[in-house]
Coordinates of C-alpha atoms and ligand atoms in Angstrom, one line a residue:
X1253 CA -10.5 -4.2 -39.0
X1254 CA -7.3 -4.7 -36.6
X1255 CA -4.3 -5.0 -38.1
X1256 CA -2.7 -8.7 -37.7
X1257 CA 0.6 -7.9 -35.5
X1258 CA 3.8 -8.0 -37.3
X1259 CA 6.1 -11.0 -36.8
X1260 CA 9.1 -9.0 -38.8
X1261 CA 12.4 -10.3 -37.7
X1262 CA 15.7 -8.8 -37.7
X1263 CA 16.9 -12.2 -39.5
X1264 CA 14.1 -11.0 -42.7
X1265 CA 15.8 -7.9 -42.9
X1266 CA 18.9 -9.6 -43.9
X1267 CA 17.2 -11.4 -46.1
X1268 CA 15.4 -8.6 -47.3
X1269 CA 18.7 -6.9 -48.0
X1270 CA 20.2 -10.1 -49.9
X1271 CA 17.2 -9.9 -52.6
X1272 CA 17.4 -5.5 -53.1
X1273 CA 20.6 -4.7 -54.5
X1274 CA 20.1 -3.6 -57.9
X1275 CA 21.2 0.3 -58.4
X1276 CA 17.7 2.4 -59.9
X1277 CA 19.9 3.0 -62.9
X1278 CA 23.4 1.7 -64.5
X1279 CA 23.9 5.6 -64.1
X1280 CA 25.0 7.5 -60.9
X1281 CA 22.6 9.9 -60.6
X1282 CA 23.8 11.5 -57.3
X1283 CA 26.7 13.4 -59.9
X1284 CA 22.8 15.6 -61.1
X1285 CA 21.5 15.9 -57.8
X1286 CA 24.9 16.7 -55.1
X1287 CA 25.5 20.0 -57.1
X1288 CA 22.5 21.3 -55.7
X1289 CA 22.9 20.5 -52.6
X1290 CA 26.5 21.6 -51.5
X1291 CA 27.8 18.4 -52.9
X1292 CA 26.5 15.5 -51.3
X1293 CA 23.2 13.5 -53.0
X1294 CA 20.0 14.8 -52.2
X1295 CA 18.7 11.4 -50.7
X1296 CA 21.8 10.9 -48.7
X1297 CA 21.4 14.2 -46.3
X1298 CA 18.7 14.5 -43.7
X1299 CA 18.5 18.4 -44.5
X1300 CA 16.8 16.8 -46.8
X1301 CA 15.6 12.9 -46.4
X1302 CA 15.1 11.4 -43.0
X1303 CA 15.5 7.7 -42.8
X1304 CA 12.5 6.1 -41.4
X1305 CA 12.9 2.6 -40.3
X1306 CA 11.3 -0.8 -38.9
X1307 CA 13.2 -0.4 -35.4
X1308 CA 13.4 -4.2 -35.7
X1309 CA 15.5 -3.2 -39.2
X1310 CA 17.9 -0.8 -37.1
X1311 CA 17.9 -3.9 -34.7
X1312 CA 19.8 -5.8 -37.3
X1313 CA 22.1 -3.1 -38.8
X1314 CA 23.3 -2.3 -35.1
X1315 CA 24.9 -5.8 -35.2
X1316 CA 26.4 -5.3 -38.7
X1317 CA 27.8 -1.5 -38.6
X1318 CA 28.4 1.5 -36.4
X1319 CA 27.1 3.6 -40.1
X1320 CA 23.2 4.1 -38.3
X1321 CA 22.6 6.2 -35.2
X1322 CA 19.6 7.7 -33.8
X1323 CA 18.3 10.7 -35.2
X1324 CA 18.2 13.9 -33.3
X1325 CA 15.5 16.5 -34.8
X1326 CA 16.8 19.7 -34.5
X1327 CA 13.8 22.3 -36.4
X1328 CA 9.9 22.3 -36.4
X1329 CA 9.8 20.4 -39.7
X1330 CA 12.1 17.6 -38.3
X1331 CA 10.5 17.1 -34.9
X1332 CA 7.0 17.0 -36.8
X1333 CA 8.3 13.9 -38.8
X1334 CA 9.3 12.3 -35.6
X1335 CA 6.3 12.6 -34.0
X1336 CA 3.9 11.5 -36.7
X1337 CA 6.0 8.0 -37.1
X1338 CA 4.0 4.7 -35.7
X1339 CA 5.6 3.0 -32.7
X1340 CA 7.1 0.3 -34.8
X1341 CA 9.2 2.9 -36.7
X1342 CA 12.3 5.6 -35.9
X1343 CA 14.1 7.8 -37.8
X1344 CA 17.7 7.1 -38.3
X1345 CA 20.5 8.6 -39.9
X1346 CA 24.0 7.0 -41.7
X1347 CA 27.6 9.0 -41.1
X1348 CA 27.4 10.3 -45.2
X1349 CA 27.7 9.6 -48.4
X1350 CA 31.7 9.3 -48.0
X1351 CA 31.2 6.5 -45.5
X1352 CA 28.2 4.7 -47.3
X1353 CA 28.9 0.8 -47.4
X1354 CA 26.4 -0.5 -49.8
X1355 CA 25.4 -3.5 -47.9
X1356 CA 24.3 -1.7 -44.9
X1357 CA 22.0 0.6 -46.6
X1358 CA 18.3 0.5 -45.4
X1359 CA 15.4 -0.5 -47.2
X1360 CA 14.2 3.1 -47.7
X1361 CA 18.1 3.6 -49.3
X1362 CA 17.9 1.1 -51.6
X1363 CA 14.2 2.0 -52.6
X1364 CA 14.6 6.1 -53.0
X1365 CA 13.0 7.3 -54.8
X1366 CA 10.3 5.4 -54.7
X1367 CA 7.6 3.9 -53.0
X1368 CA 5.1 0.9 -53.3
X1369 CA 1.7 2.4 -55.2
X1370 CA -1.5 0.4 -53.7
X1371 CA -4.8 1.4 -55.6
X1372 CA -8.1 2.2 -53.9
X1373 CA -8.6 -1.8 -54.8
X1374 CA -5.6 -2.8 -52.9
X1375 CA -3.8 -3.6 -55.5
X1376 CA 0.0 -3.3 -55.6
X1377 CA 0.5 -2.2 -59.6
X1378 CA 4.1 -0.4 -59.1
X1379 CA 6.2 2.4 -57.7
X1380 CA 5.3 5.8 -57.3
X1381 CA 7.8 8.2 -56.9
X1382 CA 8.1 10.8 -53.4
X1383 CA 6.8 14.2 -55.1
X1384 CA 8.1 16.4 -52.7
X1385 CA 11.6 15.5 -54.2
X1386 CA 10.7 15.9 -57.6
X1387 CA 13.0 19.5 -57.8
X1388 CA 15.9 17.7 -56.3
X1389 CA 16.1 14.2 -57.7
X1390 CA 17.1 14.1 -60.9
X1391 CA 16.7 10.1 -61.5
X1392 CA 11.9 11.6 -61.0
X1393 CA 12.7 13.0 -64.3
X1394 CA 14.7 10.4 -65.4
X1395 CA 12.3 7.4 -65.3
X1396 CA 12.3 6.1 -68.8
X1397 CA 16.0 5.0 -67.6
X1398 CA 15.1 3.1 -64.4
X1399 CA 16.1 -0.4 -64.5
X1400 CA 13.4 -3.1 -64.6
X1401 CA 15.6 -4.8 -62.0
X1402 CA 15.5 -2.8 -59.9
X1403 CA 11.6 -2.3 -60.5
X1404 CA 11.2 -6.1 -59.9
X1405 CA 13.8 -6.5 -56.6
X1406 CA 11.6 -3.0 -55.2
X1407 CA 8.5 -5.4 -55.8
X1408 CA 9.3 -8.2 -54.6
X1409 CA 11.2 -7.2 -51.7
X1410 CA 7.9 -5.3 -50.6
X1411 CA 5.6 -7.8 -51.4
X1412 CA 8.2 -9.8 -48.6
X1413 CA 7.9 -7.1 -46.1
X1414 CA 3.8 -6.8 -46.3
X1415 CA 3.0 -10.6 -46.0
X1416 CA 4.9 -10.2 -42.4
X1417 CA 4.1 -6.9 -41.5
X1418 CA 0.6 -5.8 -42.5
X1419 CA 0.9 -2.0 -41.1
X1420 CA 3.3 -1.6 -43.6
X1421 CA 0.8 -2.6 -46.3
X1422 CA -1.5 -0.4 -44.5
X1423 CA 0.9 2.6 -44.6
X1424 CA 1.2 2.7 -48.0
X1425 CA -2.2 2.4 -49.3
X1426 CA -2.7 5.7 -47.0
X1427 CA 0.5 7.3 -48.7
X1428 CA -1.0 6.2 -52.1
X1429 CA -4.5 7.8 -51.2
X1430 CA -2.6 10.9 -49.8
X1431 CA -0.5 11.4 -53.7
X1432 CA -4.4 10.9 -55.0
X1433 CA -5.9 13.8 -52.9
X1434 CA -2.2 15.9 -53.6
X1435 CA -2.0 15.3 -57.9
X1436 CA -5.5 15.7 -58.1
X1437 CA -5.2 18.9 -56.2
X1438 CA -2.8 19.6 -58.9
X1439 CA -4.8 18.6 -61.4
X1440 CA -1.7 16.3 -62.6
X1441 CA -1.5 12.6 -63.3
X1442 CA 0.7 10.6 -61.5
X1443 CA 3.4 8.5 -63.1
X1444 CA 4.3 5.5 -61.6
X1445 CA 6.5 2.5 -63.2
X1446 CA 4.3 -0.7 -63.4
X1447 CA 5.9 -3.9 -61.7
X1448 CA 7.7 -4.9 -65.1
X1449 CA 9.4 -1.3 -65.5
X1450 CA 6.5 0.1 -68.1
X1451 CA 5.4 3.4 -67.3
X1452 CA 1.9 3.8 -65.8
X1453 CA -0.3 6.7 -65.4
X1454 CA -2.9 7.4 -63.1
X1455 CA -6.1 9.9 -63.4
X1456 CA -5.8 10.7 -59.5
X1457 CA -9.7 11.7 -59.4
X1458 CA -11.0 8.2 -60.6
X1459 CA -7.9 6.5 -59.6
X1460 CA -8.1 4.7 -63.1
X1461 CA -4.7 3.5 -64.6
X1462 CA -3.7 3.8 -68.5
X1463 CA -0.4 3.0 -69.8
X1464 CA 2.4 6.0 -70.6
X1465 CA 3.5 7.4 -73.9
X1466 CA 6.9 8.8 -74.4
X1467 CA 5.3 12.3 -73.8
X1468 CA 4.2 11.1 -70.2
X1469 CA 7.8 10.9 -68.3
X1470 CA 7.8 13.4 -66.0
X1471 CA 10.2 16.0 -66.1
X1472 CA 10.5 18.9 -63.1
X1473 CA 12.0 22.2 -62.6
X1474 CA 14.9 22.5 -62.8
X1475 CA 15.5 19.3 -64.9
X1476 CA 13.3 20.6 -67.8
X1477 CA 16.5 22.3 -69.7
X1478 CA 19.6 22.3 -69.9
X1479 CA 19.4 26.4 -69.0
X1480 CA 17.1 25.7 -66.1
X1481 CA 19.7 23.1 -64.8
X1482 CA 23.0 25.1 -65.3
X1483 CA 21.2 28.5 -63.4
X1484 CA 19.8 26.1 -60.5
X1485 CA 23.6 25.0 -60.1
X1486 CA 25.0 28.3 -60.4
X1487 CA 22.5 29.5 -57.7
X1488 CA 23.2 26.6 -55.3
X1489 CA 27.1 27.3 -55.4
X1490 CA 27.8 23.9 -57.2
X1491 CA 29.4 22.8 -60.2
X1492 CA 28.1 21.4 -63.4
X1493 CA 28.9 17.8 -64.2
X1494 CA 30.6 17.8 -67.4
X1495 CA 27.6 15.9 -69.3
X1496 CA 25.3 18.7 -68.0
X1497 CA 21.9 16.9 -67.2
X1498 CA 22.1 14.2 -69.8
X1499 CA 22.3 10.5 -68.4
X1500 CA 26.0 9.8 -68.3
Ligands
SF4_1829 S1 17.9 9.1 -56.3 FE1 17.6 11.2 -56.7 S2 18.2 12.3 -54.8 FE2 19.1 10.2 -54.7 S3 21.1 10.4 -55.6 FE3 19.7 9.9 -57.3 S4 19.1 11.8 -58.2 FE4 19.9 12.2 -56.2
SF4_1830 S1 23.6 4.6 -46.1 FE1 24.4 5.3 -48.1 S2 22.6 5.4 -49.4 FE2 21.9 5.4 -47.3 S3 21.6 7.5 -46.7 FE3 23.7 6.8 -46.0 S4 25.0 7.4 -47.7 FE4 23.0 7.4 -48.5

């Protein structure tokens, strides 16, 4: 079946924008992650995260702020992720965390790190979280602390996006088939948070959902101990927050 064509506006961004501002957490959890990564937050450095975009969404924030530019791939792993984007998207990239101005943060800012999780039934039950970040970002092994505000703005803010822009719809119940066919290589379940905060777990062979225990929240090298933390720190060049790795 085609898919409908989109009839996103810039205007919908900014609406979009108005309705997502809740933080993930009332902690600041770049203070875990920026010691590993030479001081600025993981999510906030395209060594690490590219920005992919709606172009119509860097059609707005061009009118707003001179913070977004173009991005320039400059290694094999960065041209690959330009090239596999659809032609409604780009990749774009913001000056730095120093020059960050909260309301011109993109979508994929305000969402990191998460991403809408569509079952093989097409449902949208909750956010999944971006794996391949999961030794970086502290706030994956931090979930039971996410804020169901922010779970519930993330929802509702893609529900928003998919009644006027189908492909996106379409994009994620690929990326949620793709974390099926990657935890089930694993042989791990996937945590997600369920559309009221709860944590959720899914068996990726069978797809079937169950709801988490306190044993369930994932936790990933090098956030499993203290130890593992304070070494991965040491090794990066960085320096400890004074709470260590507890929530602060
Ligand atoms: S969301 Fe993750 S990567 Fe981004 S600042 Fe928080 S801990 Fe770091
Ligand atoms: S706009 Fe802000 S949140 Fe987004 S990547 Fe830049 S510094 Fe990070």
């Amino acid at each position: 079946m085609k898919t409908p064509k989109s009839t996103i506006k810039p205007a919908d961004f900014a609406s979009l924008y108005e309705g997502f501002n809740a933080p993930v957490s009332r902690f600041d959890c770049g203070r875990k992650c920026a010691p590993l990564n030479d001081g600025e937050p993981v999510c906030c450095s395209t060594q690490n995260a590219v920005p992919v975009v709606h172009k119509v969404e860097f059609d707005l924030l061009k009118t707003r702020t001179d913070l977004w530019s173009k991005f320039k791939p400059y290694d094999y792993a960065t041209k690959q992720i330009v090239a596999e984007l659809t032609s409604d998207c780009m990749a774009i990239h913001c000056k730095g965390a120093r020059h960050c101005e909260r309301d011109n943060r993109t979508i994929a800012c305000r969402g990191f790190p998460f991403y809408p999780y569509i079952t093989r039934e097409r449902q949208f039950v909750g956010v999944g979280t971006y794996w391949v970040f999961e030794d970086r970002c502290w706030m994956m092994s931090n979930l039971e602390i996410v804020d169901a505000k922010f779970v519930s703005e993330f929802v509702a803010t893609y529900e928003a996006l998919f009644v006027k822009d189908a492909s996106e719809f379409a994009t994620y119940v690929d990326f949620s088939a793709s974390a099926r066919r990657v935890y089930s290589r694993w042989k791990r379940e996937i945590p997600l948070l369920g559309r009221d905060g709860e944590l959720l777990i899914v068996a990726p062979s069978s797809g079937e959902i169950r709801p988490g225990r306190k044993k369930d929240f994932p936790k990933a090298k090098p956030f499993t101990s203290e130890k593992e933390y304070r070494e991965a720190v040491k090794e990066a060049g960085g320096e400890v927050p004074k709470e260590g790795l507890r929530p602060s």
